[in-house]
Amino acid sequence: VTSSSLEGTTAVITGGNRGIGLGMGIALARAGADVCIWGRDEERSAAAVGQLLEIGVDSLAVRCDVTDEDSVDEAMAATLARFEGIDAFFANAGISHQRKFVEMTLDDWRLVMTTNLEGTFLSLRAAVRHMVARGEGGSLVATGSFAGIHGAPGFQHYTASKLGIVGMMRCLAVELARHRIRCNTLIPGIIDTDIQEDNRGNEKFVAVTTGRTPVRRWGAPEDFGAAAVYLASKEPLFHTGDELLIDGGYTKF
Ligand code: NDP
């Protein structure tokens, strides 16, 4: 994969205005891809687009709430009004939430499932409709979680949503291979983003989790750049239906 291997291609990233999504967006732009980011916070999205434009590619922020079917379909229309077609689509938007299972409310459950699982479904459906109609293949990448490998207290809803994404992607890989659309899931370990805000200041948690990570640190958004470029490029034609673990070895220790 050369540094300009994505020139002439367009990538869309949901949740691309910060964290892992922006880390991937910056790497994709450096590899030459135009990058469109979807998210709710317009100020953050504008700042992210500023960073991407500075790299020298085209970039657009589209306001989108992935939990809202109309919002997703409108975001797709706005994206295609600006870019000729989408070559790689990253369904990355997600929220985290922890609550003891006995105290977990149906609203807690629904908020996490609606954002992470239903939002990924709606986003991927819009992307697949476009890619199939366009007939030029493509790459779909979803973001799962290491919480789907290990059990985690108070994360029953989050983990169910992330394992649901893995199952959805495996089915898509089988259904879409004939359209030359590859479908893979990134599985992050603990990554230093806003989602970890509460844990960042918890010295004990930081010491325990870095201590059991063979690479001896939390991940950073930049750690997802190389995988994003690889998955967005056209070379790995035979790589589909997979889960790529990026966790510094955390789940192996
Ligand atoms: P951030 O909180 O930094 O980013 C989350 C992104 O999702 C933001 O860009 C946010 O944008 C977007 N988002 C959230 N809800 C919605 C919504 N309803 N509609 C549209 N966009 C939405 O966290 P990360 O970068 O860490 O998270 C990215 C993905 O990685 C998530 O799916 C997360 O579950 C997963 N992950 C993260 C881990 C970690 O340790 N950081 C570990 C394992 C998985 P906005 O608020 O503007 O809408």
PDB file of C-alpha atoms and ligand atoms in Angstrom:
ATOM      1  CA  VAL A   1       0.000   0.000   0.000  1.00  0.00           C
ATOM      2  CA  THR A   2       1.762   3.165  -1.177  1.00  0.00           C
ATOM      3  CA  SER A   3       1.179   6.614   0.268  1.00  0.00           C
ATOM      4  CA  SER A   4      -0.863   7.693  -2.752  1.00  0.00           C
ATOM      5  CA  SER A   5      -2.701   4.403  -3.228  1.00  0.00           C
ATOM      6  CA  LEU A   6      -6.115   5.927  -2.498  1.00  0.00           C
ATOM      7  CA  GLU A   7      -5.958   8.837  -4.938  1.00  0.00           C
ATOM      8  CA  GLY A   8      -9.203   9.160  -6.869  1.00  0.00           C
ATOM      9  CA  THR A   9     -11.224   7.319  -4.222  1.00  0.00           C
ATOM     10  CA  THR A  10     -13.764   8.535  -1.669  1.00  0.00           C
ATOM     11  CA  ALA A  11     -14.211   7.302   1.888  1.00  0.00           C
ATOM     12  CA  VAL A  12     -17.123   8.033   4.241  1.00  0.00           C
ATOM     13  CA  ILE A  13     -16.660   7.721   8.009  1.00  0.00           C
ATOM     14  CA  THR A  14     -19.543   7.877  10.474  1.00  0.00           C
ATOM     15  CA  GLY A  15     -18.299   9.316  13.760  1.00  0.00           C
ATOM     16  CA  GLY A  16     -15.413  10.776  11.756  1.00  0.00           C
ATOM     17  CA  ASN A  17     -15.185  14.080  13.596  1.00  0.00           C
ATOM     18  CA  ARG A  18     -13.004  12.805  16.467  1.00  0.00           C
ATOM     19  CA  GLY A  19     -11.409   9.780  18.071  1.00  0.00           C
ATOM     20  CA  ILE A  20     -10.807   6.611  16.083  1.00  0.00           C
ATOM     21  CA  GLY A  21     -12.894   7.882  13.149  1.00  0.00           C
ATOM     22  CA  LEU A  22     -10.774  11.001  12.732  1.00  0.00           C
ATOM     23  CA  GLY A  23      -7.580   8.969  13.195  1.00  0.00           C
ATOM     24  CA  MET A  24      -8.682   6.831  10.251  1.00  0.00           C
ATOM     25  CA  GLY A  25      -9.795   9.882   8.243  1.00  0.00           C
ATOM     26  CA  ILE A  26      -6.404  11.573   8.555  1.00  0.00           C
ATOM     27  CA  ALA A  27      -4.580   8.427   7.387  1.00  0.00           C
ATOM     28  CA  LEU A  28      -7.003   7.936   4.480  1.00  0.00           C
ATOM     29  CA  ALA A  29      -6.522  11.575   3.414  1.00  0.00           C
ATOM     30  CA  ARG A  30      -2.732  11.226   3.636  1.00  0.00           C
ATOM     31  CA  ALA A  31      -3.064   8.215   1.331  1.00  0.00           C
ATOM     32  CA  GLY A  32      -4.927  10.450  -1.140  1.00  0.00           C
ATOM     33  CA  ALA A  33      -8.604   9.666  -0.483  1.00  0.00           C
ATOM     34  CA  ASP A  34     -11.293  12.327  -0.343  1.00  0.00           C
ATOM     35  CA  VAL A  35     -12.974  11.973   3.048  1.00  0.00           C
ATOM     36  CA  CYS A  36     -16.582  12.686   4.003  1.00  0.00           C
ATOM     37  CA  ILE A  37     -17.433  12.588   7.701  1.00  0.00           C
ATOM     38  CA  TRP A  38     -20.850  12.083   9.247  1.00  0.00           C
ATOM     39  CA  GLY A  39     -21.683  13.143  12.813  1.00  0.00           C
ATOM     40  CA  ARG A  40     -24.040  15.241  14.913  1.00  0.00           C
ATOM     41  CA  ASP A  41     -21.730  17.899  16.357  1.00  0.00           C
ATOM     42  CA  GLU A  42     -21.322  20.415  13.532  1.00  0.00           C
ATOM     43  CA  GLU A  43     -18.608  22.449  15.260  1.00  0.00           C
ATOM     44  CA  ARG A  44     -16.398  19.410  15.794  1.00  0.00           C
ATOM     45  CA  SER A  45     -17.113  18.213  12.262  1.00  0.00           C
ATOM     46  CA  ALA A  46     -16.111  21.574  10.791  1.00  0.00           C
ATOM     47  CA  ALA A  47     -12.841  21.474  12.742  1.00  0.00           C
ATOM     48  CA  ALA A  48     -12.131  17.948  11.509  1.00  0.00           C
ATOM     49  CA  VAL A  49     -12.847  18.912   7.900  1.00  0.00           C
ATOM     50  CA  GLY A  50     -10.384  21.792   8.338  1.00  0.00           C
ATOM     51  CA  GLN A  51      -7.702  19.270   9.332  1.00  0.00           C
ATOM     52  CA  LEU A  52      -8.508  17.011   6.377  1.00  0.00           C
ATOM     53  CA  LEU A  53      -8.544  19.854   3.841  1.00  0.00           C
ATOM     54  CA  GLU A  54      -5.091  20.913   5.067  1.00  0.00           C
ATOM     55  CA  ILE A  55      -3.773  17.537   3.960  1.00  0.00           C
ATOM     56  CA  GLY A  56      -4.763  18.495   0.421  1.00  0.00           C
ATOM     57  CA  VAL A  57      -7.753  16.279  -0.349  1.00  0.00           C
ATOM     58  CA  ASP A  58     -11.417  17.177  -0.701  1.00  0.00           C
ATOM     59  CA  SER A  59     -13.448  16.807   2.477  1.00  0.00           C
ATOM     60  CA  LEU A  60     -17.031  17.419   3.544  1.00  0.00           C
ATOM     61  CA  ALA A  61     -18.897  17.224   6.846  1.00  0.00           C
ATOM     62  CA  VAL A  62     -22.484  16.029   6.708  1.00  0.00           C
ATOM     63  CA  ARG A  63     -24.723  16.378   9.735  1.00  0.00           C
ATOM     64  CA  CYS A  64     -26.134  12.974  10.531  1.00  0.00           C
ATOM     65  CA  ASP A  65     -27.696  11.194  13.477  1.00  0.00           C
ATOM     66  CA  VAL A  66     -27.240   7.515  12.674  1.00  0.00           C
ATOM     67  CA  THR A  67     -30.221   6.564  14.866  1.00  0.00           C
ATOM     68  CA  ASP A  68     -32.583   8.406  12.506  1.00  0.00           C
ATOM     69  CA  GLU A  69     -33.468   6.666   9.233  1.00  0.00           C
ATOM     70  CA  ASP A  70     -34.292   9.903   7.390  1.00  0.00           C
ATOM     71  CA  SER A  71     -31.128  11.590   8.637  1.00  0.00           C
ATOM     72  CA  VAL A  72     -29.007   8.695   7.326  1.00  0.00           C
ATOM     73  CA  ASP A  73     -30.699   8.652   3.932  1.00  0.00           C
ATOM     74  CA  GLU A  74     -30.386  12.449   3.654  1.00  0.00           C
ATOM     75  CA  ALA A  75     -26.710  12.235   4.618  1.00  0.00           C
ATOM     76  CA  MET A  76     -26.154   9.700   1.847  1.00  0.00           C
ATOM     77  CA  ALA A  77     -27.896  11.960  -0.674  1.00  0.00           C
ATOM     78  CA  ALA A  78     -25.802  14.962   0.437  1.00  0.00           C
ATOM     79  CA  THR A  79     -22.624  12.877   0.179  1.00  0.00           C
ATOM     80  CA  LEU A  80     -23.441  11.699  -3.341  1.00  0.00           C
ATOM     81  CA  ALA A  81     -24.344  15.244  -4.407  1.00  0.00           C
ATOM     82  CA  ARG A  82     -20.721  16.170  -3.719  1.00  0.00           C
ATOM     83  CA  PHE A  83     -18.738  12.996  -4.510  1.00  0.00           C
ATOM     84  CA  GLU A  84     -19.060  10.803  -7.590  1.00  0.00           C
ATOM     85  CA  GLY A  85     -19.247   7.563  -5.641  1.00  0.00           C
ATOM     86  CA  ILE A  86     -18.186   5.922  -2.387  1.00  0.00           C
ATOM     87  CA  ASP A  87     -15.358   3.379  -2.460  1.00  0.00           C
ATOM     88  CA  ALA A  88     -14.977   2.762   1.269  1.00  0.00           C
ATOM     89  CA  PHE A  89     -17.565   3.220   4.004  1.00  0.00           C
ATOM     90  CA  PHE A  90     -16.611   3.121   7.685  1.00  0.00           C
ATOM     91  CA  ALA A  91     -19.584   2.559  10.025  1.00  0.00           C
ATOM     92  CA  ASN A  92     -17.755   3.697  13.128  1.00  0.00           C
ATOM     93  CA  ALA A  93     -20.156   5.924  15.116  1.00  0.00           C
ATOM     94  CA  GLY A  94     -20.872   4.562  18.556  1.00  0.00           C
ATOM     95  CA  ILE A  95     -21.448   5.333  22.210  1.00  0.00           C
ATOM     96  CA  SER A  96     -20.398   3.565  25.357  1.00  0.00           C
ATOM     97  CA  HIS A  97     -22.343   3.253  28.597  1.00  0.00           C
ATOM     98  CA  GLN A  98     -21.850   1.238  31.770  1.00  0.00           C
ATOM     99  CA  ARG A  99     -24.433   0.383  34.404  1.00  0.00           C
ATOM    100  CA  LYS A 100     -24.774  -2.544  36.821  1.00  0.00           C
ATOM    101  CA  PHE A 101     -27.045  -5.082  35.177  1.00  0.00           C
ATOM    102  CA  VAL A 102     -29.611  -5.018  38.007  1.00  0.00           C
ATOM    103  CA  GLU A 103     -29.917  -1.252  37.586  1.00  0.00           C
ATOM    104  CA  MET A 104     -29.902  -1.211  33.778  1.00  0.00           C
ATOM    105  CA  THR A 105     -33.077   0.385  32.425  1.00  0.00           C
ATOM    106  CA  LEU A 106     -34.789  -0.397  29.172  1.00  0.00           C
ATOM    107  CA  ASP A 107     -33.933   3.162  28.097  1.00  0.00           C
ATOM    108  CA  ASP A 108     -30.205   2.467  28.743  1.00  0.00           C
ATOM    109  CA  TRP A 109     -30.461  -0.718  26.708  1.00  0.00           C
ATOM    110  CA  ARG A 110     -32.321   0.955  23.847  1.00  0.00           C
ATOM    111  CA  LEU A 111     -30.039   4.006  23.625  1.00  0.00           C
ATOM    112  CA  VAL A 112     -26.936   1.846  23.205  1.00  0.00           C
ATOM    113  CA  MET A 113     -28.552  -0.685  20.867  1.00  0.00           C
ATOM    114  CA  THR A 114     -30.177   2.023  18.752  1.00  0.00           C
ATOM    115  CA  THR A 115     -26.981   4.010  18.332  1.00  0.00           C
ATOM    116  CA  ASN A 116     -24.492   1.182  17.913  1.00  0.00           C
ATOM    117  CA  LEU A 117     -26.448  -1.618  16.252  1.00  0.00           C
ATOM    118  CA  GLU A 118     -29.407   0.058  14.538  1.00  0.00           C
ATOM    119  CA  GLY A 119     -27.232   3.042  13.544  1.00  0.00           C
ATOM    120  CA  THR A 120     -24.711   0.687  11.962  1.00  0.00           C
ATOM    121  CA  PHE A 121     -27.513  -1.155  10.152  1.00  0.00           C
ATOM    122  CA  LEU A 122     -29.013   2.062   8.738  1.00  0.00           C
ATOM    123  CA  SER A 123     -25.611   3.435   7.700  1.00  0.00           C
ATOM    124  CA  LEU A 124     -24.466   0.204   6.059  1.00  0.00           C
ATOM    125  CA  ARG A 125     -27.797  -0.248   4.284  1.00  0.00           C
ATOM    126  CA  ALA A 126     -27.478   3.197   2.706  1.00  0.00           C
ATOM    127  CA  ALA A 127     -23.872   2.455   1.712  1.00  0.00           C
ATOM    128  CA  VAL A 128     -24.700  -0.962   0.265  1.00  0.00           C
ATOM    129  CA  ARG A 129     -27.639   0.359  -1.749  1.00  0.00           C
ATOM    130  CA  HIS A 130     -25.266   2.864  -3.324  1.00  0.00           C
ATOM    131  CA  MET A 131     -22.371   0.441  -3.893  1.00  0.00           C
ATOM    132  CA  VAL A 132     -24.556  -2.276  -5.418  1.00  0.00           C
ATOM    133  CA  ALA A 133     -26.281   0.194  -7.760  1.00  0.00           C
ATOM    134  CA  ARG A 134     -22.933   1.734  -8.756  1.00  0.00           C
ATOM    135  CA  GLY A 135     -21.492  -1.686  -9.578  1.00  0.00           C
ATOM    136  CA  GLU A 136     -17.853  -0.902  -8.832  1.00  0.00           C
ATOM    137  CA  GLY A 137     -17.398  -2.950  -5.671  1.00  0.00           C
ATOM    138  CA  GLY A 138     -16.096  -1.359  -2.497  1.00  0.00           C
ATOM    139  CA  SER A 139     -15.097  -1.848   1.100  1.00  0.00           C
ATOM    140  CA  LEU A 140     -17.320  -1.779   4.188  1.00  0.00           C
ATOM    141  CA  VAL A 141     -15.656  -1.489   7.572  1.00  0.00           C
ATOM    142  CA  ALA A 142     -17.513  -1.525  10.889  1.00  0.00           C
ATOM    143  CA  THR A 143     -16.149  -0.863  14.368  1.00  0.00           C
ATOM    144  CA  GLY A 144     -16.723  -3.579  16.952  1.00  0.00           C
ATOM    145  CA  SER A 145     -15.077  -3.781  20.377  1.00  0.00           C
ATOM    146  CA  PHE A 146     -12.788  -5.968  22.477  1.00  0.00           C
ATOM    147  CA  ALA A 147     -15.718  -5.960  24.907  1.00  0.00           C
ATOM    148  CA  GLY A 148     -17.217  -8.524  22.524  1.00  0.00           C
ATOM    149  CA  ILE A 149     -14.291 -10.856  23.293  1.00  0.00           C
ATOM    150  CA  HIS A 150     -14.020 -10.420  27.052  1.00  0.00           C
ATOM    151  CA  GLY A 151     -16.973 -10.088  29.343  1.00  0.00           C
ATOM    152  CA  ALA A 152     -17.187  -6.647  30.981  1.00  0.00           C
ATOM    153  CA  PRO A 153     -19.375  -5.757  33.990  1.00  0.00           C
ATOM    154  CA  GLY A 154     -22.207  -3.351  33.192  1.00  0.00           C
ATOM    155  CA  PHE A 155     -21.597  -3.576  29.449  1.00  0.00           C
ATOM    156  CA  GLN A 156     -24.261  -6.151  28.522  1.00  0.00           C
ATOM    157  CA  HIS A 157     -26.023  -3.751  26.128  1.00  0.00           C
ATOM    158  CA  TYR A 158     -22.775  -2.397  24.636  1.00  0.00           C
ATOM    159  CA  THR A 159     -21.297  -5.869  24.145  1.00  0.00           C
ATOM    160  CA  ALA A 160     -24.515  -7.222  22.637  1.00  0.00           C
ATOM    161  CA  SER A 161     -24.515  -4.311  20.170  1.00  0.00           C
ATOM    162  CA  LYS A 162     -20.879  -4.878  19.183  1.00  0.00           C
ATOM    163  CA  LEU A 163     -21.226  -8.652  18.757  1.00  0.00           C
ATOM    164  CA  GLY A 164     -24.362  -7.914  16.720  1.00  0.00           C
ATOM    165  CA  ILE A 165     -22.211  -5.807  14.400  1.00  0.00           C
ATOM    166  CA  VAL A 166     -19.752  -8.685  13.936  1.00  0.00           C
ATOM    167  CA  GLY A 167     -22.601 -11.012  12.976  1.00  0.00           C
ATOM    168  CA  MET A 168     -24.070  -8.445  10.592  1.00  0.00           C
ATOM    169  CA  MET A 169     -20.708  -7.984   8.872  1.00  0.00           C
ATOM    170  CA  ARG A 170     -20.165 -11.733   8.436  1.00  0.00           C
ATOM    171  CA  CYS A 171     -23.573 -12.038   6.743  1.00  0.00           C
ATOM    172  CA  LEU A 172     -22.827  -9.024   4.546  1.00  0.00           C
ATOM    173  CA  ALA A 173     -19.488 -10.534   3.492  1.00  0.00           C
ATOM    174  CA  VAL A 174     -21.313 -13.615   2.221  1.00  0.00           C
ATOM    175  CA  GLU A 175     -24.133 -11.701   0.534  1.00  0.00           C
ATOM    176  CA  LEU A 176     -22.021  -9.009  -1.096  1.00  0.00           C
ATOM    177  CA  ALA A 177     -18.990 -10.933  -2.374  1.00  0.00           C
ATOM    178  CA  ARG A 178     -20.679 -11.268  -5.771  1.00  0.00           C
ATOM    179  CA  HIS A 179     -20.793  -7.460  -5.900  1.00  0.00           C
ATOM    180  CA  ARG A 180     -17.061  -7.251  -5.082  1.00  0.00           C
ATOM    181  CA  ILE A 181     -17.870  -5.548  -1.795  1.00  0.00           C
ATOM    182  CA  ARG A 182     -15.569  -6.596   1.055  1.00  0.00           C
ATOM    183  CA  CYS A 183     -16.867  -6.468   4.627  1.00  0.00           C
ATOM    184  CA  ASN A 184     -14.601  -6.437   7.666  1.00  0.00           C
ATOM    185  CA  THR A 185     -14.806  -5.358  11.304  1.00  0.00           C
ATOM    186  CA  LEU A 186     -12.139  -3.519  13.273  1.00  0.00           C
ATOM    187  CA  ILE A 187     -11.949  -4.594  16.920  1.00  0.00           C
ATOM    188  CA  PRO A 188     -10.297  -1.885  19.039  1.00  0.00           C
ATOM    189  CA  GLY A 189      -8.826  -2.522  22.468  1.00  0.00           C
ATOM    190  CA  ILE A 190      -8.707   0.378  24.943  1.00  0.00           C
ATOM    191  CA  ILE A 191      -8.121   3.527  22.920  1.00  0.00           C
ATOM    192  CA  ASP A 192      -7.543   6.997  24.364  1.00  0.00           C
ATOM    193  CA  THR A 193     -10.569   8.908  23.031  1.00  0.00           C
ATOM    194  CA  ASP A 194     -13.493  10.812  24.558  1.00  0.00           C
ATOM    195  CA  ILE A 195     -15.266   7.491  25.147  1.00  0.00           C
ATOM    196  CA  GLN A 196     -12.626   6.741  27.818  1.00  0.00           C
ATOM    197  CA  GLU A 197     -13.035  10.136  29.508  1.00  0.00           C
ATOM    198  CA  ASP A 198     -14.187   8.653  32.829  1.00  0.00           C
ATOM    199  CA  ASN A 199     -11.432   6.003  32.868  1.00  0.00           C
ATOM    200  CA  ARG A 200      -8.618   8.355  31.849  1.00  0.00           C
ATOM    201  CA  GLY A 201      -8.478   9.952  35.300  1.00  0.00           C
ATOM    202  CA  ASN A 202      -8.836   6.634  37.134  1.00  0.00           C
ATOM    203  CA  GLU A 203      -5.215   5.860  38.019  1.00  0.00           C
ATOM    204  CA  LYS A 204      -5.953   2.312  39.144  1.00  0.00           C
ATOM    205  CA  PHE A 205      -7.807   1.486  35.935  1.00  0.00           C
ATOM    206  CA  VAL A 206      -5.043   3.007  33.779  1.00  0.00           C
ATOM    207  CA  ALA A 207      -2.320   1.105  35.689  1.00  0.00           C
ATOM    208  CA  VAL A 208      -4.161  -2.228  35.529  1.00  0.00           C
ATOM    209  CA  THR A 209      -5.081  -1.948  31.840  1.00  0.00           C
ATOM    210  CA  THR A 210      -1.689  -0.721  30.617  1.00  0.00           C
ATOM    211  CA  GLY A 211      -0.007  -3.344  32.816  1.00  0.00           C
ATOM    212  CA  ARG A 212      -1.869  -6.155  31.090  1.00  0.00           C
ATOM    213  CA  THR A 213      -1.324  -4.734  27.596  1.00  0.00           C
ATOM    214  CA  PRO A 214       1.857  -6.272  26.103  1.00  0.00           C
ATOM    215  CA  VAL A 215       2.544  -3.015  24.186  1.00  0.00           C
ATOM    216  CA  ARG A 216       2.292  -1.236  27.604  1.00  0.00           C
ATOM    217  CA  ARG A 217       0.035   1.655  26.623  1.00  0.00           C
ATOM    218  CA  TRP A 218      -3.521   2.422  25.569  1.00  0.00           C
ATOM    219  CA  GLY A 219      -4.092   2.732  21.850  1.00  0.00           C
ATOM    220  CA  ALA A 220      -4.398   6.076  20.060  1.00  0.00           C
ATOM    221  CA  PRO A 221      -6.615   7.072  17.109  1.00  0.00           C
ATOM    222  CA  GLU A 222      -3.494   7.041  14.880  1.00  0.00           C
ATOM    223  CA  ASP A 223      -3.110   3.311  15.545  1.00  0.00           C
ATOM    224  CA  PHE A 224      -6.091   2.714  13.225  1.00  0.00           C
ATOM    225  CA  GLY A 225      -4.671   4.603  10.235  1.00  0.00           C
ATOM    226  CA  ALA A 226      -2.715   1.773   8.599  1.00  0.00           C
ATOM    227  CA  ALA A 227      -5.597  -0.711   8.904  1.00  0.00           C
ATOM    228  CA  ALA A 228      -8.050   1.846   7.499  1.00  0.00           C
ATOM    229  CA  VAL A 229      -5.821   2.506   4.468  1.00  0.00           C
ATOM    230  CA  TYR A 230      -5.305  -1.213   3.913  1.00  0.00           C
ATOM    231  CA  LEU A 231      -9.021  -1.981   4.103  1.00  0.00           C
ATOM    232  CA  ALA A 232      -9.954   0.967   1.854  1.00  0.00           C
ATOM    233  CA  SER A 233      -7.445   0.021  -0.839  1.00  0.00           C
ATOM    234  CA  LYS A 234      -8.410  -2.209  -3.740  1.00  0.00           C
ATOM    235  CA  GLU A 235      -5.559  -4.717  -3.300  1.00  0.00           C
ATOM    236  CA  PRO A 236      -6.914  -7.048  -0.587  1.00  0.00           C
ATOM    237  CA  LEU A 237      -9.573  -8.520  -2.880  1.00  0.00           C
ATOM    238  CA  PHE A 238      -9.701 -11.841  -1.026  1.00  0.00           C
ATOM    239  CA  HIS A 239      -9.882 -10.380   2.490  1.00  0.00           C
ATOM    240  CA  THR A 240     -13.504 -10.310   3.615  1.00  0.00           C
ATOM    241  CA  GLY A 241     -15.663 -11.465   6.515  1.00  0.00           C
ATOM    242  CA  ASP A 242     -12.821 -10.897   8.968  1.00  0.00           C
ATOM    243  CA  GLU A 243     -12.343  -9.197  12.331  1.00  0.00           C
ATOM    244  CA  LEU A 244      -9.084  -7.250  12.717  1.00  0.00           C
ATOM    245  CA  LEU A 245      -8.024  -6.918  16.335  1.00  0.00           C
ATOM    246  CA  ILE A 246      -6.083  -3.729  17.151  1.00  0.00           C
ATOM    247  CA  ASP A 247      -5.516  -3.900  20.892  1.00  0.00           C
ATOM    248  CA  GLY A 248      -1.773  -3.960  21.599  1.00  0.00           C
ATOM    249  CA  GLY A 249      -2.157  -7.614  22.558  1.00  0.00           C
ATOM    250  CA  TYR A 250      -4.571  -6.861  25.453  1.00  0.00           C
ATOM    251  CA  THR A 251      -6.883  -9.784  24.806  1.00  0.00           C
ATOM    252  CA  LYS A 252      -3.980 -12.228  24.480  1.00  0.00           C
ATOM    253  CA  PHE A 253      -2.445 -11.614  27.898  1.00  0.00           C
TER     254      PHE A 253
HETATM  255  P1  NDP B   1     -15.516   9.092  20.402  1.00  0.00           P
HETATM  256  O1  NDP B   1     -16.499   9.361  21.481  1.00  0.00           O
HETATM  257  O2  NDP B   1     -14.271   9.895  20.325  1.00  0.00           O
HETATM  258  O3  NDP B   1     -16.225   9.148  18.975  1.00  0.00           O
HETATM  259  C1  NDP B   1     -17.528   8.681  18.776  1.00  0.00           C
HETATM  260  C2  NDP B   1     -18.003   9.208  17.441  1.00  0.00           C
HETATM  261  O4  NDP B   1     -19.314   8.698  17.162  1.00  0.00           O
HETATM  262  C3  NDP B   1     -18.101  10.729  17.420  1.00  0.00           C
HETATM  263  O5  NDP B   1     -17.568  11.205  16.220  1.00  0.00           O
HETATM  264  C4  NDP B   1     -19.614  10.990  17.495  1.00  0.00           C
HETATM  265  O6  NDP B   1     -19.921  12.182  16.795  1.00  0.00           O
HETATM  266  C5  NDP B   1     -20.166   9.763  16.775  1.00  0.00           C
HETATM  267  N1  NDP B   1     -21.551   9.458  17.156  1.00  0.00           N
HETATM  268  C6  NDP B   1     -22.021   9.043  18.366  1.00  0.00           C
HETATM  269  N2  NDP B   1     -23.361   8.920  18.326  1.00  0.00           N
HETATM  270  C7  NDP B   1     -23.745   9.275  17.066  1.00  0.00           C
HETATM  271  C8  NDP B   1     -25.000   9.362  16.410  1.00  0.00           C
HETATM  272  N3  NDP B   1     -26.157   9.082  17.031  1.00  0.00           N
HETATM  273  N4  NDP B   1     -25.014   9.744  15.114  1.00  0.00           N
HETATM  274  C9  NDP B   1     -23.862  10.046  14.466  1.00  0.00           C
HETATM  275  N5  NDP B   1     -22.646   9.980  15.029  1.00  0.00           N
HETATM  276  C10 NDP B   1     -22.593   9.601  16.324  1.00  0.00           C
HETATM  277  O7  NDP B   1     -15.154   7.537  20.601  1.00  0.00           O
HETATM  278  P2  NDP B   1     -14.201   6.528  19.789  1.00  0.00           P
HETATM  279  O8  NDP B   1     -13.509   7.196  18.690  1.00  0.00           O
HETATM  280  O9  NDP B   1     -13.448   5.789  20.806  1.00  0.00           O
HETATM  281  O10 NDP B   1     -15.312   5.525  19.201  1.00  0.00           O
HETATM  282  C11 NDP B   1     -15.379   5.123  17.856  1.00  0.00           C
HETATM  283  C12 NDP B   1     -15.887   3.684  17.819  1.00  0.00           C
HETATM  284  O11 NDP B   1     -14.925   2.827  18.431  1.00  0.00           O
HETATM  285  C13 NDP B   1     -17.202   3.474  18.584  1.00  0.00           C
HETATM  286  O12 NDP B   1     -18.039   2.625  17.821  1.00  0.00           O
HETATM  287  C14 NDP B   1     -16.746   2.768  19.848  1.00  0.00           C
HETATM  288  O13 NDP B   1     -17.748   1.949  20.406  1.00  0.00           O
HETATM  289  C15 NDP B   1     -15.572   1.961  19.329  1.00  0.00           C
HETATM  290  N6  NDP B   1     -14.645   1.493  20.367  1.00  0.00           N
HETATM  291  C16 NDP B   1     -13.892   2.386  21.095  1.00  0.00           C
HETATM  292  C17 NDP B   1     -13.035   1.939  22.086  1.00  0.00           C
HETATM  293  C18 NDP B   1     -12.190   2.860  22.899  1.00  0.00           C
HETATM  294  O14 NDP B   1     -11.583   2.420  23.902  1.00  0.00           O
HETATM  295  N7  NDP B   1     -12.083   4.149  22.548  1.00  0.00           N
HETATM  296  C19 NDP B   1     -12.918   0.493  22.392  1.00  0.00           C
HETATM  297  C20 NDP B   1     -13.716  -0.349  21.545  1.00  0.00           C
HETATM  298  C21 NDP B   1     -14.548   0.145  20.591  1.00  0.00           C
HETATM  299  P3  NDP B   1     -21.071  13.225  17.290  1.00  0.00           P
HETATM  300  O15 NDP B   1     -21.050  13.216  18.782  1.00  0.00           O
HETATM  301  O16 NDP B   1     -20.690  14.526  16.664  1.00  0.00           O
HETATM  302  O17 NDP B   1     -22.333  12.681  16.713  1.00  0.00           O
END
